XYZ file of C-alpha atoms in Angstrom:
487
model
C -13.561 -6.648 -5.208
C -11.985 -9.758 -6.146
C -12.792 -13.184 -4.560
C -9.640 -13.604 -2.117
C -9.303 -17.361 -2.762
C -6.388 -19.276 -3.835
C -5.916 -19.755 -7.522
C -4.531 -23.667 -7.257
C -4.235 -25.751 -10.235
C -6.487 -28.595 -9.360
C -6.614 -28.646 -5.399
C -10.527 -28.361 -5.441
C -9.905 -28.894 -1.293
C -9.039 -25.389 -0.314
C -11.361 -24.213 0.926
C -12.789 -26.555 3.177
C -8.835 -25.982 4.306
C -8.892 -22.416 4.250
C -11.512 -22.227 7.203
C -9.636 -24.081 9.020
C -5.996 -22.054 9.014
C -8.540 -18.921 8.539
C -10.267 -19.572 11.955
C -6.705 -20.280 13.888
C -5.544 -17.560 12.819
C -8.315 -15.342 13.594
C -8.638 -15.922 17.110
C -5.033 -15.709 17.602
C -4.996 -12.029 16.137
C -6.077 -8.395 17.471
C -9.377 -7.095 16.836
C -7.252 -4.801 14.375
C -5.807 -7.498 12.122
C -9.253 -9.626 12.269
C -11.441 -7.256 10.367
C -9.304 -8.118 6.979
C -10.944 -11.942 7.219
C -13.941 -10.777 8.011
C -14.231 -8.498 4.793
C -12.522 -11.092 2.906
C -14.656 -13.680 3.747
C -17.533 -11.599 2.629
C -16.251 -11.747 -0.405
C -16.063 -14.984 -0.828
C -17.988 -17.405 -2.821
C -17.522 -20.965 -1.342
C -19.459 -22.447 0.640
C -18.583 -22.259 4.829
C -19.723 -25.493 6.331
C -20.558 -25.868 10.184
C -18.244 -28.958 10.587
C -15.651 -27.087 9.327
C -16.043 -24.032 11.481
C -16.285 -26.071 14.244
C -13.000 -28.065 13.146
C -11.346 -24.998 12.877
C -12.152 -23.192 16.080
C -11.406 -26.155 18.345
C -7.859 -26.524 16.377
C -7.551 -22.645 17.240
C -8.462 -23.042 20.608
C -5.815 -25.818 21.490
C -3.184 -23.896 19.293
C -3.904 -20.461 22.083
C -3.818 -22.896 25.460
C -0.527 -24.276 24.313
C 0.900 -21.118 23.382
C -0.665 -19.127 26.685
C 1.175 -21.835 28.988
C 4.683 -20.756 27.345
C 3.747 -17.107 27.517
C 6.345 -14.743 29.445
C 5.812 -11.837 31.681
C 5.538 -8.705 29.121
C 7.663 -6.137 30.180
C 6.458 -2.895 31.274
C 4.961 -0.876 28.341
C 7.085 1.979 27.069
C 5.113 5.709 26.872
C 4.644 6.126 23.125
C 6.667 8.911 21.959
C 3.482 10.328 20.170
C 2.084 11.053 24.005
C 2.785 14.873 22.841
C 0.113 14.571 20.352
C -2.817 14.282 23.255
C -5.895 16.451 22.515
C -4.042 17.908 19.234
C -7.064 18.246 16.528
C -5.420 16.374 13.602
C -7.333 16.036 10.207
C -6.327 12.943 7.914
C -7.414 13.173 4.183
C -6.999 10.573 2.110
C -7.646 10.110 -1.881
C -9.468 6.861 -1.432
C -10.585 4.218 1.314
C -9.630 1.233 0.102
C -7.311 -1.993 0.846
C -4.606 -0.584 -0.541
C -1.513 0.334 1.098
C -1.525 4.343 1.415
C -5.543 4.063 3.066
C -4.017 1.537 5.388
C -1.224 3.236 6.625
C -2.906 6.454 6.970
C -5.714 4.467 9.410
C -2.373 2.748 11.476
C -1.243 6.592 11.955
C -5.089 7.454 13.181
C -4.857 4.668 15.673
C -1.603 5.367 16.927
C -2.763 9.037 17.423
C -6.304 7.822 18.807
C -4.157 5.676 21.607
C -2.225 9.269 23.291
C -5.579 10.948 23.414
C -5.422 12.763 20.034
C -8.894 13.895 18.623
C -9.119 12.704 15.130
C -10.774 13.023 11.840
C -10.731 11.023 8.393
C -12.026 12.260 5.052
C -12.269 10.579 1.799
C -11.820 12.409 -1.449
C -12.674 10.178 -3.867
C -15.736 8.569 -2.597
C -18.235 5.493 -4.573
C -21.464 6.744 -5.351
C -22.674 4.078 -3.389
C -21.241 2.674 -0.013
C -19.798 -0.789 -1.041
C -18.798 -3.361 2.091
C -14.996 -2.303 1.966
C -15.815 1.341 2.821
C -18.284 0.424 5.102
C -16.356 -2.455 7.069
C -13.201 0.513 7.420
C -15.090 3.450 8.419
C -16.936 1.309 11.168
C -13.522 0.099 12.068
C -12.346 3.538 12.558
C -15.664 5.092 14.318
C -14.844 1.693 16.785
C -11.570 3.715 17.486
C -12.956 7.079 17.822
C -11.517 8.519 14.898
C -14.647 11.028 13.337
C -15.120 10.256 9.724
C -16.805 13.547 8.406
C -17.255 14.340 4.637
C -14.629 15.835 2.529
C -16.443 18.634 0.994
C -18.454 21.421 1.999
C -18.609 23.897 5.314
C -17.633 21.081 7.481
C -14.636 19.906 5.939
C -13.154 23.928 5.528
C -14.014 24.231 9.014
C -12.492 21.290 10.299
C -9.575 21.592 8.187
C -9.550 25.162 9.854
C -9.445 24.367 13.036
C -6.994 21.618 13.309
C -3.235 21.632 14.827
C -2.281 19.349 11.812
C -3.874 18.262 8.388
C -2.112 14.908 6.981
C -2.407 14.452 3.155
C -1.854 11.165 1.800
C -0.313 10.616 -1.202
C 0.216 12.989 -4.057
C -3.307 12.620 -5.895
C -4.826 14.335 -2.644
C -3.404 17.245 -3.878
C -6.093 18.518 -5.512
C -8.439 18.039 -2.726
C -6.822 21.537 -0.953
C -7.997 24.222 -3.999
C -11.551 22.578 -4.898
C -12.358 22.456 -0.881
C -10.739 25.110 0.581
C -10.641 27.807 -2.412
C -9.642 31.249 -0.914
C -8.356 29.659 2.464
C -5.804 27.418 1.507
C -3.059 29.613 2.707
C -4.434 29.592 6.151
C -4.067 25.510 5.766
C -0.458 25.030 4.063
C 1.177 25.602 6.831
C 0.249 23.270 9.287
C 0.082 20.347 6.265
C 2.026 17.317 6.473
C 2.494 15.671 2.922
C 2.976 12.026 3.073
C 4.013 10.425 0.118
C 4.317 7.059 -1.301
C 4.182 7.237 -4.837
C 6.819 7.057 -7.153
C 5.160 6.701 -10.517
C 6.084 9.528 -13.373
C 2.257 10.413 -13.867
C 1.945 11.943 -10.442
C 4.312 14.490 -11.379
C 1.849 16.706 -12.480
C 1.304 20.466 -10.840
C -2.783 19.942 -10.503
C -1.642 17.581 -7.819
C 1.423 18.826 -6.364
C 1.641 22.676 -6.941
C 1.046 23.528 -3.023
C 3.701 21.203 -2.460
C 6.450 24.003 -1.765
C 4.220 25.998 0.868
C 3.139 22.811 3.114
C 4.744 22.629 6.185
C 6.778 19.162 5.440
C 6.933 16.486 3.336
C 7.450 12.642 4.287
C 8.548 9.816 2.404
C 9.015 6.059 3.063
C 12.389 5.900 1.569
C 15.637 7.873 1.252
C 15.738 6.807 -2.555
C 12.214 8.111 -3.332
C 12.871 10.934 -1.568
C 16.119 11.951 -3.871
C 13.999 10.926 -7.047
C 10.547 13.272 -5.707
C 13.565 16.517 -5.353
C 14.886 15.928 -8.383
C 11.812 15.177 -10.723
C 9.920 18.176 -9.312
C 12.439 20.596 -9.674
C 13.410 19.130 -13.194
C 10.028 18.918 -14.622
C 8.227 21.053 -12.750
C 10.459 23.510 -11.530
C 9.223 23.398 -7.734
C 11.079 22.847 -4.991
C 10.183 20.613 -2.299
C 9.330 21.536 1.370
C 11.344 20.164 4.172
C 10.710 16.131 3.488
C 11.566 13.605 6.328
C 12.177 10.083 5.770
C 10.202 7.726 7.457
C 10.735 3.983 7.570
C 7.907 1.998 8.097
C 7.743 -0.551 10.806
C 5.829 -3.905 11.464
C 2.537 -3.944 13.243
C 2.258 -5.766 17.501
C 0.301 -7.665 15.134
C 2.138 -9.043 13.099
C 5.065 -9.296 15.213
C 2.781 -11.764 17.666
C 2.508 -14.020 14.516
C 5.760 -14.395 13.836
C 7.494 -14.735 17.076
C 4.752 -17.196 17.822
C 6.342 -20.822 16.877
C 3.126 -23.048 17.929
C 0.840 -20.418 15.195
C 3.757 -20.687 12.408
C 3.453 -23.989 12.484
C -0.497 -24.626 12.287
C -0.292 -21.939 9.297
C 2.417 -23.480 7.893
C 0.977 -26.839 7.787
C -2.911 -25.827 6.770
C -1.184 -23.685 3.381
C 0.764 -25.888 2.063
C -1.795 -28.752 2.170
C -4.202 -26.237 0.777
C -1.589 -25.556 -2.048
C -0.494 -29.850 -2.131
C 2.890 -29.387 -1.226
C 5.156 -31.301 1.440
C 6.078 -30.038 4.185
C 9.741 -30.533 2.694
C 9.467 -28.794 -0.123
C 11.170 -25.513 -0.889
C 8.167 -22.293 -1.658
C 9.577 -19.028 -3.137
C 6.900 -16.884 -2.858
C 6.188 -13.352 -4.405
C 3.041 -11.531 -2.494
C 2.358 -8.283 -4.436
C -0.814 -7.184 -6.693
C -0.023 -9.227 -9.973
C 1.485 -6.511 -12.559
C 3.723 -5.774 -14.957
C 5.765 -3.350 -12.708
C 5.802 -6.002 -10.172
C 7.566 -8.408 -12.164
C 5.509 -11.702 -11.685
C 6.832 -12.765 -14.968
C 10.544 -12.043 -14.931
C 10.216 -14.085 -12.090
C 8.567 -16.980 -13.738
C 11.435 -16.907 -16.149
C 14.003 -16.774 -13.446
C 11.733 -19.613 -11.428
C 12.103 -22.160 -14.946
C 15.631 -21.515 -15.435
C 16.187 -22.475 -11.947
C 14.358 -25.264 -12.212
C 16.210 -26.239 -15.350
C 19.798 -25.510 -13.595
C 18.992 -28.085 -10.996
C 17.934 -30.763 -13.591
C 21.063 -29.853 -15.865
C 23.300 -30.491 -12.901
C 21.231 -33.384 -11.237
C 20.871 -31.629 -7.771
C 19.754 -33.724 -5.288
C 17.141 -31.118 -3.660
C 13.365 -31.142 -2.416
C 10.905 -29.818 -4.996
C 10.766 -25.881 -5.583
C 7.750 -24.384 -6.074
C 6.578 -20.785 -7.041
C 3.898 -19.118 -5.150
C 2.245 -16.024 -6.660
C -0.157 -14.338 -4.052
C -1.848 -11.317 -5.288
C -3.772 -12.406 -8.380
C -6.627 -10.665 -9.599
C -8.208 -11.554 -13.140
C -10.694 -8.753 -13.028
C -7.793 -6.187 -12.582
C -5.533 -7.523 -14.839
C -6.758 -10.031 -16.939
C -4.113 -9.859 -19.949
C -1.022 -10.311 -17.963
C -2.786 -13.010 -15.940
C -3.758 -15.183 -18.495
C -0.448 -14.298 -20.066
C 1.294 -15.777 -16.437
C -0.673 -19.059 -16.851
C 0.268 -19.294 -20.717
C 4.011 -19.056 -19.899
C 3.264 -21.664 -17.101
C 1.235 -24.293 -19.537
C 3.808 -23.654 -22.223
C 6.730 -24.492 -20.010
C 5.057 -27.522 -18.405
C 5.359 -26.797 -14.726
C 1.725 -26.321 -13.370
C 2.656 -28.393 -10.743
C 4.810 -26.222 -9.522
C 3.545 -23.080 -9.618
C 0.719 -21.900 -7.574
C -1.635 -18.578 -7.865
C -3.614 -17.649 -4.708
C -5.947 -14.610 -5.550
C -5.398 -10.803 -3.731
C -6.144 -10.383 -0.133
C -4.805 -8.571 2.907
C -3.788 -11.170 5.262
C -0.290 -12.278 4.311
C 0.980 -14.128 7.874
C -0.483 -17.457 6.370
C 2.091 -17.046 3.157
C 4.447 -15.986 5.484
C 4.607 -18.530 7.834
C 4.112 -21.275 4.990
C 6.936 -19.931 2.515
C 11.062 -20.262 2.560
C 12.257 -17.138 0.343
C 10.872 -14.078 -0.317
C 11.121 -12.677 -3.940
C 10.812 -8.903 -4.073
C 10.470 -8.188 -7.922
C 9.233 -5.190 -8.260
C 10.659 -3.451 -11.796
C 11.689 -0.108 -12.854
C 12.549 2.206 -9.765
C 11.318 -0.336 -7.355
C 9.468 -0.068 -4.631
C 9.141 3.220 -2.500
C 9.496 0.633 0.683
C 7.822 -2.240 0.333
C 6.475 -3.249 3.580
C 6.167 -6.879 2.471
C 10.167 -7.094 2.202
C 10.253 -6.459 6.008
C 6.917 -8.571 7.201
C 9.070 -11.467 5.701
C 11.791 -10.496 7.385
C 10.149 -10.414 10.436
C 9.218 -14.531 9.851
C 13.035 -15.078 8.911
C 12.357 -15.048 5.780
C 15.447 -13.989 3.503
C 14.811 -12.228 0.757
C 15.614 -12.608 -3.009
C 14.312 -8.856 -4.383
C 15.780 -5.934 -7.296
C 18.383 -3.940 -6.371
C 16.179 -0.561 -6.629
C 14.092 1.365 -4.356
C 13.140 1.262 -0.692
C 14.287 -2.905 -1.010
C 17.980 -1.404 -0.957
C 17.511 -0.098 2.576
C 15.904 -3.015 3.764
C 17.462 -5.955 2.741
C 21.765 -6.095 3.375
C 23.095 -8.125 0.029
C 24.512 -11.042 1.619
C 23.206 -10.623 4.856
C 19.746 -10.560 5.029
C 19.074 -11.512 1.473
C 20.615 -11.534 -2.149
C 19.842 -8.391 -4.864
C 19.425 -8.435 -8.583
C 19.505 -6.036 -11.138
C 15.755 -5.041 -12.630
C 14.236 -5.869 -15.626
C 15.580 -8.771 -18.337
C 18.834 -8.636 -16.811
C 17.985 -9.889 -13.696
C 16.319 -13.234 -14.499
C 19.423 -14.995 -14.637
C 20.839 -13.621 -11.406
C 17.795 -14.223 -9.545
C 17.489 -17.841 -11.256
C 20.930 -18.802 -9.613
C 20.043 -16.723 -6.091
C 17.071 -18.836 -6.182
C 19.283 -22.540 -6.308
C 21.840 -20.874 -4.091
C 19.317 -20.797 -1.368
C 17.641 -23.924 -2.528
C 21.049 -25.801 -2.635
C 22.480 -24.044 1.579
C 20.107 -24.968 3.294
C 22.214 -22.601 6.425
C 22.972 -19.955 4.484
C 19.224 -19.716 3.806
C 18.190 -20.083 7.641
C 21.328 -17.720 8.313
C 20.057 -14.732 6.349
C 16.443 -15.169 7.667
C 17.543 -15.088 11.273
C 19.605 -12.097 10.110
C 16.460 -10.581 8.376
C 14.667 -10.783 11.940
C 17.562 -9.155 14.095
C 17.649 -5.927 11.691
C 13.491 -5.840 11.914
C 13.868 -6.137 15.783
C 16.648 -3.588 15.773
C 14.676 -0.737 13.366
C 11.577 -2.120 11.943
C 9.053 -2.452 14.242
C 5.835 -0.131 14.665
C 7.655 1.809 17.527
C 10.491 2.395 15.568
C 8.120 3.749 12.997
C 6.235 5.335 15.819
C 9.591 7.369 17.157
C 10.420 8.884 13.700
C 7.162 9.640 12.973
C 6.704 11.816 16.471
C 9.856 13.729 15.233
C 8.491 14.440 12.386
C 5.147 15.673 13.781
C 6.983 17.523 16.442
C 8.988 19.274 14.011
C 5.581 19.897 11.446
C 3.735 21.735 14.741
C 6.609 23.831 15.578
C 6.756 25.430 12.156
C 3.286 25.449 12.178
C 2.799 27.701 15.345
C 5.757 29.780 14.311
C 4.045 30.430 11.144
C 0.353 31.316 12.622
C 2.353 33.858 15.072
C 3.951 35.717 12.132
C 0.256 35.900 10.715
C -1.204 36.843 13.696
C 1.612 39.421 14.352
């Protein structure tokens, strides 16, 4: 587990700074958001001193009183359109539990089944030997929720498996989970199985994860793109055909919506980052917040960040300071292509300007501090990329390849400006990057824009709706099936 502390070039204050945003923010958050700093903080190697907690928690407190006396009357809360699900037995089984995104997704769906009454249960396939703080910290979180974590092998998983309305797979590589643990009763399972898929990676094209894919009851897919490519690829290469699939957008949490319609929290965050990082309050961040890769393109961006830089010089711009924010570093993970990052960076003579900040779940601080988004991610993209509409949601515009899920988020123009992928889109992106850093309104423009089109189809009960016709859908073929047995 890497250390989730900023990787600054010689601001040795962080992290007497970090407590202090880390605190704020923490009491301003659900009890669902808050476990991510307390597991990150675990983590974390620095030293916590009292004065400093106590700093931080009397800024936090002042930061809530302020924003409690604007508060307005909430509006009466809308029945969830997952209601149907109540007392449904619904299995989730997941290839790992971990911080990644598919794990965390698949717990949102438990809790927004756990809130209509649903009675659920979470297994792991893939399992460390020994229980290590993550999995500990997110199996207590879910057990706080009611959701039953029970093992994924043996009598009790068949039976439960057996007995449930609904069985949710997560991700392709949970595949093979259905043949080593069910054996000779799989085909009593496929048809109430709900395949939810987020990868799309060639190497998970293989039938030892996918061959039951035609005889589940549904699959579902974040995007419309990675849909198309998952039909195409499996019939292709593996000559399958897919089940019925259903495209499901995601949508932002309550929680992080409360962050970033919150001015008074934006503003502490804002402030506490970018001193932690030693920038003004004036100058312009682009930020990209993604696990430091190749595929996500942290160098192309580099490039594209120095040519921008060197644009502006060239034609003596008269413009605050840009600087590049990389949030997802982890040497441990990756520790050619990091050290290959900060070479680039030494070579070209702009530590000063570029800032690494180590992996970790919490993004609203980076939010809230940043200007532009940059959504680099190579290849065939992203399959969504829930970042792209978190930023959004802060009116954030966004600067990100035109491939994937990112080209049904973002509206070129509108809500942000595309590139093309790979070498040919360093260029591009270097003069997106001083065409927001030169219009300063056509920046603020597309980030209000970016917020209307989150409030009109990107929020968790947007996500919530389409995911209730989905289930609804998944049930009735289900029960339509087990009568034709039974029959």
């Amino acid at each position: 587990m890497a250390k989730h502390t900023a990787v600054g070039w010689g601001h040795h204050h962080y992290h007497h700074l970090q407590n202090r945003w880390l605190l704020a923010l923490l009491l301003m958050l659900s009890v669902s958001t808050v476990i991510a700093f307390f597991m990150r903080s675990a983590f974390d190697s620095c030293d916590r001193t009292v004065s400093a907690a106590v700093d931080g928690i009397g800024s936090a407190r002042h930061v809530i009183q302020v924003a409690e006396k604007r508060t307005t009357p909430v509006a009466a809360v809308k029945p969830s359109p997952l209601s149907f699900m109540k007392s449904k037995v619904v299995l989730l089984v997941s290839h790992e539990l971990s911080l990644s995104g598919g794990p965390l997704l698949l717990m949102e769906l438990a809790f927004l089944l756990r809130s209509v009454g649903a009675e659920v249960y979470w297994m792991t396939i893939m399992k460390p030997s020994e229980t290590d703080e993550v999995t500990y910290s997110l199996e207590h979180k879910m057990l706080d929720r009611g959701v039953q974590v029970v093992s994924a092998k043996g009598k009790e998983a068949l039976d439960t498996a057996l007995r449930a309305d609904l069985v949710v797979l997560n991700t392709a590589v949970a595949g093979k989970w259905l043949d080593v643990v069910l054996k000779g009763d799989v085909h009593r399972v496929l048809p109430k199985v709900l395949w939810w898929i987020h990868e799309m990676r060639g190497h998970y094209f293989k039938l030892d994860y996918v061959k039951h894919l035609p005889f589940v009851a549904g699959a579902m897919i974040d995007s419309h793109v990675t849909t198309e490519y998952w039909k195409n690829r499996t019939q292709e290469r593996l000559k399958i055909k897919m089940p019925d699939t259903y495209v499901v957008h995601l949508g932002n949490s309550k929680e992080l919506m409360q962050v970033a319609e919150d001015t008074v929290a934006k503003r502490v965050l804002r402030e506490h980052v970018r001193e932690s990082l030693g920038v003004l309050n004036e100058d312009l961040l682009f930020a990209i917040i993604n696990s430091v890769s190749r595929g996500k393109g942290q160098d192309l961006f580099l490039r594209s960040f120095y040519e921008a830089l060197q644009l502006i010089k060239e034609k003596k711009m008269q413009i605050p300071p840009l600087h590049a924010v990389i949030v997802g570093s982890d040497m441990s993970a990756q520790t050619k292509f990091e050290m290959e990052l900060r070479d680039y960076v030494v070579q070209k003579k702009i530590q000063g300007r570029v800032h690494f900040v180590n992996k970790t779940l919490t993004v609203a601080p980076y939010l809230a501090a940043i200007d532009v988004l940059v959504q680099n991610s190579q290849a065939r993209g992203e399959c969504f990329g829930r970042i792209t509409i978190e930023a959004m949601a802060f009116q954030l515009p966004v600067l990100g390849t035109a491939a994937g899920g990112t080209t049904e988020i973002v509206v070129n123009g509108t809500t942000g400006l595309l590139h093309p992928v790979g070498k040919p889109g360093v260029t591009p992106l270097a003069k997106n990057i001083v065409k927001l850093a030169t219009h300063v309104e056509r920046r603020l423009t597309m980030g209000k824009r970016g917020y209307e089109r989150v409030k009109e189809r990107f929020l968790e009960q947007h996500m919530a709706e389409r995911i209730a016709g989905v289930l609804k859908e998944v049930l009735r073929k289900s029960k339509n099936k087990s009568s034709r047995l039974i029959s």
